[in-house]
Coordinates of C-alpha atoms and ligand atoms in Angstrom, one line a residue:
M23 CA -0.1 0.2 0.3
K24 CA 1.4 3.4 -0.9
N25 CA 1.2 5.6 2.2
P26 CA 4.4 6.9 3.2
K27 CA 4.2 9.3 5.9
P28 CA 0.8 9.3 8.2
K29 CA -1.1 12.7 7.3
S30 CA -2.8 15.0 10.0
A31 CA -6.5 15.3 10.4
I32 CA -9.1 17.5 12.7
L33 CA -12.2 15.7 12.9
I34 CA -15.9 18.1 13.1
G35 CA -19.1 16.9 14.4
L36 CA -22.5 18.6 15.2
I37 CA -24.1 17.8 18.9
N38 CA -28.2 18.5 18.4
R39 CA -31.6 16.3 19.4
T40 CA -31.0 13.7 17.3
Q41 CA -27.4 13.8 17.7
T42 CA -26.7 13.6 21.1
E43 CA -22.8 14.1 22.7
E44 CA -22.5 10.3 23.6
L45 CA -23.7 9.2 20.2
L46 CA -21.7 12.0 18.1
T47 CA -18.7 10.5 20.2
E48 CA -19.4 7.2 19.3
Y49 CA -19.2 8.7 15.3
M50 CA -16.2 10.4 15.5
D51 CA -14.5 7.1 17.1
E52 CA -15.9 5.6 13.9
L53 CA -14.7 8.8 11.9
E54 CA -11.3 8.8 13.5
F55 CA -10.8 5.0 12.4
L56 CA -11.6 5.6 9.3
A57 CA -9.3 8.7 8.8
L58 CA -6.7 6.2 10.4
T59 CA -7.6 3.5 7.6
F60 CA -7.5 6.4 4.9
G61 CA -3.9 7.1 6.3
A62 CA -4.6 10.5 8.6
V63 CA -4.0 10.6 11.9
T64 CA -6.7 12.6 14.1
K65 CA -4.6 15.6 16.1
K66 CA -8.2 16.8 17.2
R67 CA -11.9 17.2 17.4
Y68 CA -13.9 19.8 17.2
T69 CA -17.7 19.9 18.2
Q70 CA -20.3 22.5 18.0
K71 CA -23.8 22.2 19.7
L72 CA -25.8 23.6 17.0
E73 CA -29.4 22.2 16.1
K74 CA -28.9 22.5 12.6
P75 CA -25.5 22.8 10.1
D76 CA -24.5 26.5 9.6
V77 CA -26.2 26.8 5.8
R78 CA -23.0 28.8 4.7
T79 CA -20.1 26.8 6.5
F80 CA -21.1 23.6 8.8
I81 CA -20.3 25.2 11.9
G82 CA -20.4 28.5 12.9
K83 CA -18.0 31.0 11.8
G84 CA -15.9 31.7 14.9
K85 CA -15.9 28.2 15.2
L86 CA -14.3 27.5 12.3
E87 CA -11.5 30.6 12.5
E88 CA -10.6 28.5 16.0
V89 CA -10.2 25.5 13.6
K90 CA -8.4 27.0 11.1
K91 CA -5.8 28.5 13.3
F92 CA -5.3 24.9 14.7
A93 CA -5.4 23.7 11.2
T94 CA -2.9 26.5 10.0
D95 CA -0.1 26.3 12.9
S96 CA -0.1 22.6 13.2
K97 CA 0.3 22.2 9.9
V98 CA -2.9 19.7 9.7
D99 CA -3.2 18.0 6.0
Y100 CA -7.6 17.0 6.2
L101 CA -10.4 18.8 7.6
I102 CA -12.9 16.0 7.7
F103 CA -16.7 16.3 8.8
D104 CA -19.1 13.7 9.9
D105 CA -21.8 14.6 7.7
E106 CA -22.1 15.3 4.1
L107 CA -21.5 18.8 3.5
S108 CA -23.1 20.7 0.5
P109 CA -21.4 21.7 -2.5
S110 CA -21.6 25.2 -1.6
Q111 CA -20.7 24.3 2.3
L112 CA -17.6 22.5 0.7
R113 CA -16.7 26.0 -1.3
N114 CA -17.3 28.5 1.3
V115 CA -14.9 26.3 4.2
E116 CA -12.8 25.9 1.2
K117 CA -12.3 29.6 0.8
E118 CA -12.2 30.0 4.4
L119 CA -9.3 27.7 5.0
N120 CA -7.6 28.0 1.8
P121 CA -7.5 31.4 0.4
K122 CA -5.6 32.2 -2.6
D123 CA -2.5 33.5 -0.8
A124 CA -2.4 30.6 1.4
E125 CA 0.8 29.4 2.3
H126 CA -0.5 25.8 4.0
I127 CA -3.4 23.8 2.7
V128 CA -5.4 21.8 4.2
R129 CA -7.9 19.5 2.3
I130 CA -11.6 19.0 3.0
H131 CA -13.4 15.7 3.3
D132 CA -16.9 14.7 4.7
R133 CA -17.9 11.5 5.5
N134 CA -18.9 10.4 2.4
S135 CA -16.1 11.5 0.4
L136 CA -14.1 10.0 3.0
I137 CA -15.5 6.7 2.6
L138 CA -15.3 6.7 -1.1
E139 CA -11.4 8.0 -1.1
I140 CA -11.2 4.7 1.1
F141 CA -12.7 2.7 -1.4
A142 CA -10.7 4.3 -4.5
Q143 CA -7.4 3.4 -2.4
R144 CA -8.6 -0.4 -2.0
A145 CA -10.3 -1.1 -4.7
Q146 CA -8.0 -4.4 -6.5
T147 CA -10.0 -5.4 -9.8
A148 CA -10.8 -3.5 -12.8
Y149 CA -14.7 -3.8 -11.7
A150 CA -14.0 -2.4 -8.2
K151 CA -12.2 0.7 -9.4
T152 CA -15.0 1.3 -12.1
Q153 CA -17.6 1.0 -9.3
V154 CA -15.8 3.2 -7.1
D155 CA -14.6 5.8 -9.6
L156 CA -17.8 6.4 -10.8
A157 CA -19.5 6.7 -7.3
L158 CA -16.6 9.2 -6.4
Y159 CA -16.9 11.0 -9.5
E160 CA -20.7 11.7 -9.5
Y161 CA -20.1 12.5 -5.8
M162 CA -17.4 15.5 -6.8
L163 CA -18.9 16.8 -9.8
P164 CA -21.1 19.0 -8.4
R165 CA -18.5 19.6 -5.6
L166 CA -15.0 20.3 -7.3
T167 CA -12.7 23.0 -6.5
R168 CA -9.4 23.7 -7.6
L169 CA -7.8 21.3 -4.8
W170 CA -9.6 18.3 -6.5
T171 CA -6.2 16.9 -7.6
H172 CA -7.5 13.3 -9.4
L173 CA -7.7 14.4 -12.8
E174 CA -4.1 16.0 -12.7
R175 CA -3.1 13.3 -15.7
Q176 CA -6.2 14.2 -18.1
R177 CA -5.6 17.6 -17.4
G178 CA -2.1 17.3 -19.1
G179 CA -0.3 19.3 -16.4
T180 CA -2.0 22.7 -17.3
G181 CA -4.2 22.7 -14.1
T182 CA -1.6 24.1 -11.7
R183 CA -2.5 25.9 -8.3
G184 CA -3.5 29.5 -8.1
G185 CA -3.6 30.7 -11.8
S186 CA -7.3 31.1 -12.9
G187 CA -9.1 28.3 -10.5
E188 CA -12.6 29.1 -12.4
S189 CA -11.6 27.9 -15.7
Q190 CA -9.9 24.8 -14.3
I191 CA -12.6 23.5 -12.5
E192 CA -15.0 24.5 -15.8
S193 CA -12.4 22.0 -17.7
D194 CA -12.1 19.5 -14.4
R195 CA -15.8 19.3 -14.8
R196 CA -16.2 18.6 -18.4
I197 CA -13.4 15.6 -17.9
L198 CA -15.1 14.6 -15.0
R199 CA -18.5 14.5 -17.4
D200 CA -16.9 12.8 -20.3
R201 CA -15.4 9.9 -17.6
I202 CA -18.8 9.4 -15.9
A203 CA -20.4 8.6 -19.3
L204 CA -17.4 6.4 -20.1
L205 CA -17.5 4.7 -16.9
K206 CA -21.3 3.9 -16.9
E207 CA -21.0 1.9 -20.5
Q208 CA -17.6 0.4 -18.9
L209 CA -20.1 -0.6 -16.2
K210 CA -23.1 -1.4 -18.0
K211 CA -20.7 -4.3 -19.8
I212 CA -19.0 -5.6 -16.8
D213 CA -22.3 -5.8 -15.0
K214 CA -23.5 -8.1 -17.9
Q215 CA -20.3 -9.9 -17.7
M216 CA -21.0 -10.4 -14.1
S217 CA -24.1 -11.5 -14.3
T218 CA -23.7 -14.0 -16.9
Q219 CA -21.3 -15.8 -14.2
R220 CA -23.5 -15.8 -11.8
K221 CA -26.1 -17.6 -13.5
N222 CA -22.9 -20.1 -14.5
R223 CA -22.5 -20.9 -10.9
G224 CA -25.4 -23.8 -11.4
E225 CA -27.5 -25.4 -8.8
F226 CA -25.0 -24.2 -5.9
I227 CA -26.5 -23.0 -2.8
R228 CA -25.3 -19.6 -2.4
V229 CA -24.1 -18.4 1.0
A230 CA -23.3 -14.8 1.6
L231 CA -21.4 -13.4 4.8
V232 CA -22.7 -10.1 5.2
G233 CA -22.4 -7.7 8.6
Y234 CA -20.5 -4.3 9.6
T235 CA -17.1 -3.6 8.7
N236 CA -14.4 -5.1 10.7
V237 CA -16.8 -7.7 12.5
G238 CA -14.4 -10.6 11.0
K239 CA -16.2 -11.7 7.7
S240 CA -12.7 -12.0 5.8
T241 CA -11.6 -14.0 8.9
I242 CA -14.6 -16.6 8.9
M243 CA -14.6 -16.7 5.2
N244 CA -10.6 -17.7 5.3
M245 CA -11.4 -20.3 7.8
L246 CA -14.5 -21.9 6.0
S247 CA -12.8 -21.9 3.0
K248 CA -9.0 -22.4 3.6
S249 CA -8.7 -19.5 1.2
N250 CA -6.5 -16.4 1.7
V251 CA -8.8 -13.5 1.8
F252 CA -7.2 -10.0 3.0
A253 CA -8.4 -9.6 6.4
E254 CA -6.5 -6.8 8.7
N255 CA -8.0 -4.4 11.7
K256 CA -9.2 -1.7 9.4
L257 CA -12.3 -0.6 8.2
F258 CA -13.2 -1.8 4.4
A259 CA -10.2 -4.0 4.2
T260 CA -12.5 -6.0 1.3
L261 CA -14.2 -4.4 -1.2
D262 CA -14.5 -6.8 -4.0
T263 CA -16.3 -9.7 -3.5
T264 CA -14.6 -12.9 -3.1
V265 CA -16.7 -16.1 -4.1
R266 CA -15.4 -19.6 -2.8
K267 CA -16.7 -22.8 -3.3
V268 CA -17.1 -24.9 0.0
V269 CA -17.9 -28.4 1.6
I270 CA -18.9 -29.2 5.0
E271 CA -19.5 -32.7 5.1
N272 CA -20.5 -33.8 1.4
V273 CA -22.0 -30.8 0.7
P274 CA -21.1 -28.2 -1.5
F275 CA -21.9 -24.7 -1.7
L276 CA -20.6 -21.4 -2.7
L277 CA -19.4 -19.0 0.1
S278 CA -19.1 -15.1 -0.8
D279 CA -17.5 -12.6 1.3
T280 CA -18.7 -9.0 0.8
V281 CA -18.0 -5.6 1.5
G282 CA -18.8 -4.3 5.2
F283 CA -21.7 -1.9 5.8
I284 CA -21.5 1.3 7.5
R285 CA -23.6 3.9 8.8
K286 CA -24.0 7.2 7.6
L287 CA -23.6 5.9 4.3
P288 CA -26.3 8.0 1.9
H289 CA -28.7 6.2 -0.1
Q290 CA -27.4 7.0 -3.5
L291 CA -23.9 5.8 -2.3
V292 CA -25.7 2.1 -1.8
E293 CA -27.1 3.0 -4.9
S294 CA -23.8 3.3 -6.5
F295 CA -22.3 -0.6 -4.9
K296 CA -25.6 -2.1 -6.5
S297 CA -23.7 -5.0 -8.5
T298 CA -21.7 -5.8 -5.4
L299 CA -24.5 -6.2 -3.5
D300 CA -26.0 -8.5 -5.9
E301 CA -24.1 -10.6 -4.7
V302 CA -26.0 -10.5 -1.4
R303 CA -29.3 -10.0 -3.2
E304 CA -28.8 -13.2 -5.0
A305 CA -27.4 -15.5 -2.3
D306 CA -30.1 -18.1 -0.6
I307 CA -28.7 -17.8 2.6
L308 CA -27.1 -14.8 4.7
I309 CA -24.5 -15.0 7.3
H310 CA -24.9 -12.4 9.4
V311 CA -22.0 -11.4 11.3
A312 CA -21.5 -9.3 14.7
D313 CA -18.6 -8.3 16.6
I314 CA -19.9 -9.1 20.0
S315 CA -16.4 -7.4 21.6
D316 CA -17.7 -3.8 20.0
A317 CA -19.9 -1.9 22.5
N318 CA -22.3 -0.8 19.7
F319 CA -22.9 -4.1 18.0
E320 CA -26.4 -3.8 18.7
A321 CA -26.8 -0.5 16.5
H322 CA -24.7 -1.9 14.1
I323 CA -26.9 -5.1 13.6
N324 CA -29.5 -2.3 13.3
V325 CA -27.4 -0.5 10.3
V326 CA -26.8 -3.9 8.7
N327 CA -30.3 -4.9 8.9
E328 CA -31.6 -1.9 7.7
T329 CA -29.0 -1.5 4.8
L330 CA -30.3 -5.3 4.1
L331 CA -34.3 -3.7 4.0
E332 CA -33.1 -1.1 1.4
I333 CA -31.3 -3.2 -0.8
G334 CA -34.4 -5.5 -0.7
A335 CA -32.5 -8.8 0.8
N336 CA -34.5 -9.1 4.0
D337 CA -36.5 -11.7 3.2
K338 CA -33.8 -14.6 2.9
S339 CA -33.0 -17.5 5.6
I340 CA -30.8 -15.3 7.8
L341 CA -28.0 -16.8 10.5
L342 CA -27.0 -14.4 12.9
V343 CA -23.6 -15.1 14.2
F344 CA -21.7 -13.3 17.0
N345 CA -17.9 -13.4 16.5
K346 CA -15.2 -12.1 18.8
I347 CA -16.1 -14.0 22.4
D348 CA -12.7 -14.3 23.0
A349 CA -12.7 -10.3 23.1
F350 CA -16.0 -9.7 25.2
T351 CA -16.0 -7.8 28.5
Y352 CA -18.9 -6.6 30.7
V353 CA -18.8 -4.7 34.2
E354 CA -19.9 -7.3 37.0
K355 CA -22.4 -6.1 39.0
E356 CA -21.5 -6.0 42.6
A357 CA -24.5 -7.5 44.7
D358 CA -25.1 -4.2 46.6
D359 CA -24.9 -1.7 43.7
L360 CA -28.6 -0.4 43.4
A361 CA -28.0 1.3 40.2
P362 CA -30.4 -0.3 36.8
I363 CA -28.7 -3.1 34.9
T364 CA -27.3 -1.8 32.0
R365 CA -26.1 -3.5 28.6
K366 CA -22.6 -3.0 30.2
N367 CA -23.8 -5.5 32.6
L368 CA -24.7 -8.4 30.9
S369 CA -22.6 -11.1 30.4
L370 CA -22.1 -13.2 27.5
E371 CA -24.4 -15.9 28.9
D372 CA -27.2 -13.0 30.0
L373 CA -26.9 -11.6 26.0
K374 CA -26.6 -15.0 24.9
K375 CA -30.1 -15.9 26.5
S376 CA -32.0 -12.4 25.3
W377 CA -30.9 -13.0 21.9
M378 CA -31.9 -16.6 21.6
S379 CA -35.6 -15.7 23.2
K380 CA -35.4 -12.7 20.6
L381 CA -34.7 -14.4 17.2
N382 CA -36.5 -17.2 16.0
T383 CA -34.0 -17.8 13.4
G384 CA -31.5 -19.0 15.9
C385 CA -27.8 -17.6 16.5
I386 CA -24.2 -19.0 17.2
F387 CA -21.5 -17.2 19.3
I388 CA -18.0 -17.8 18.4
S389 CA -14.3 -16.8 18.0
A390 CA -13.0 -16.9 14.6
V391 CA -9.3 -16.7 16.0
Q392 CA -9.3 -18.7 18.8
K393 CA -11.6 -21.1 16.7
D394 CA -14.6 -21.4 19.1
N395 CA -17.8 -23.4 18.5
I396 CA -16.5 -23.4 14.8
A397 CA -17.7 -27.1 15.0
E398 CA -21.3 -25.7 16.1
L399 CA -21.2 -23.1 13.2
R400 CA -20.4 -25.5 10.6
K401 CA -23.0 -28.0 11.3
T402 CA -25.4 -25.4 11.6
I403 CA -24.5 -24.0 8.1
Y404 CA -24.5 -27.3 6.8
G405 CA -28.1 -27.7 8.0
M406 CA -29.3 -24.6 6.6
V407 CA -27.7 -25.3 3.2
K408 CA -29.0 -29.1 2.7
E409 CA -32.4 -28.0 3.8
M410 CA -32.4 -25.3 1.3
H411 CA -31.3 -27.9 -1.1
M412 CA -33.8 -30.4 -0.7
K413 CA -36.4 -27.6 -1.0
R414 CA -35.2 -26.7 -4.5
Y415 CA -34.3 -30.2 -5.5
P416 CA -36.4 -32.7 -3.8
Y417 CA -35.5 -35.1 -6.4
N418 CA -31.8 -35.1 -6.7
K419 CA -30.3 -36.7 -3.6
L420 CA -27.2 -37.7 -4.8
L421 CA -25.5 -35.6 -2.4
Y422 CA -26.4 -36.5 0.5
Ligands
LIG15 P1 -14.6 -8.2 8.1 O1 -14.0 -6.1 7.6 O2 -15.3 -8.3 8.2 O3 -13.8 -8.5 6.5 O4 -13.1 -8.5 9.2 P2 -12.1 -8.9 8.9 O5 -12.3 -10.7 9.2 O6 -10.9 -7.9 8.4 O7 -11.4 -8.7 10.9 C1 -11.0 -7.7 11.1 C2 -10.0 -7.5 12.2 O8 -10.7 -8.2 13.1 C3 -9.2 -8.4 12.4 O9 -7.9 -7.9 13.0 C4 -9.5 -9.6 12.8 O10 -7.8 -10.2 13.3 C5 -9.8 -9.3 14.1 N1 -11.1 -10.8 14.2 C6 -11.8 -11.5 13.7 N2 -11.9 -12.9 14.1 C7 -11.8 -12.3 15.4 C8 -12.1 -13.1 16.7 O11 -13.0 -14.6 16.8 N3 -11.5 -12.8 17.9 C9 -10.7 -11.0 17.8 N4 -10.1 -10.8 18.8 N5 -10.8 -10.7 16.6 C10 -11.0 -10.9 15.6
LIG16 MG1 -13.0 -8.1 5.2

């Protein structure tokens, strides 16, 4: 990966009725992790209590001054907003932070453009690259500023800083529109090929691993298929879908590892990854992986369920797998502690009981790294695949 020296970042978020201080901390922790995945270390967080984002500059003028001072003094590379910036907000913030005579340039991102940049860094196949470029370019088209460097190659070296910023933006827009049209064409072709490929996978039952990002999907994929899928402690380590044939007992099926879901991902972005998500949509069985060692795992489960609903994949057979039980911790309540029991006080046993009774589809608690309960996981998947196979091919008992 080409990340020479770590860059620095400032994070900015708002506190209001729908986004309490506690919730914002959670979002900002995640944003900090995203920034790190992108290659930037967070130097400082700024939060402001504002019922609605300032229409001009997202945060108030005074606050932005404060941010600017710190950014310039400490030569910070990126300013990252936790929520989407409108095109005009982005332009205004950029003007404030990087006036024409500025010696130090701070690049501005919002959560969406940051996620797209990460996708772009990590896309491996031509297919993933095409999807990401398209999403990134469509997001940037109305938001172009003279600091957007992605088009340098296409500009033929004419676009330099300073000079005629406006005409550079105009010509960049033209380049972008052409690129978008071309990418759409390419994507249409690849989509057709991919859908034929998927059809050619024959009568295998298809199982897809889904879940929030970084929960251990790729680790489970590796374990079940003995393949070598890239797994690391970063968000979105995998963007491309990997499909492997897996055999448990004598039952073969196809297992696919998919891109992780994340919150605050706007609908139009989910839309851009539709073809990647087809893998999920066309699966017969979903293994929904959750990271039980993460304090926010319940919120993450909800985000995944909502996204599944959004892409129309919520009516499948779903097995909920709680991973990372080895890293699970809780605060045991003292007998004389009269404070009400909260989520923090629940043991693994308590959580197991409550989830088992809540779900009629069942759930399993495992550690993919320590290989705990893997036999049970295999057995359950085997049972589900076998049942699905018998339902679909009642006359074909050959396999069993
Ligand atoms: P993905 O984004 O869902 O594909 O997650 P990965 O498989 O890339 O795993 C993310 C991180 O979680 C990696 O650092 C894994 O080593 C770690 N991880 C995966 N499974 C477990 C587990 O059972 N226990 C612990 N402690 N860590 C795990
Ligand atoms: Mg992965």
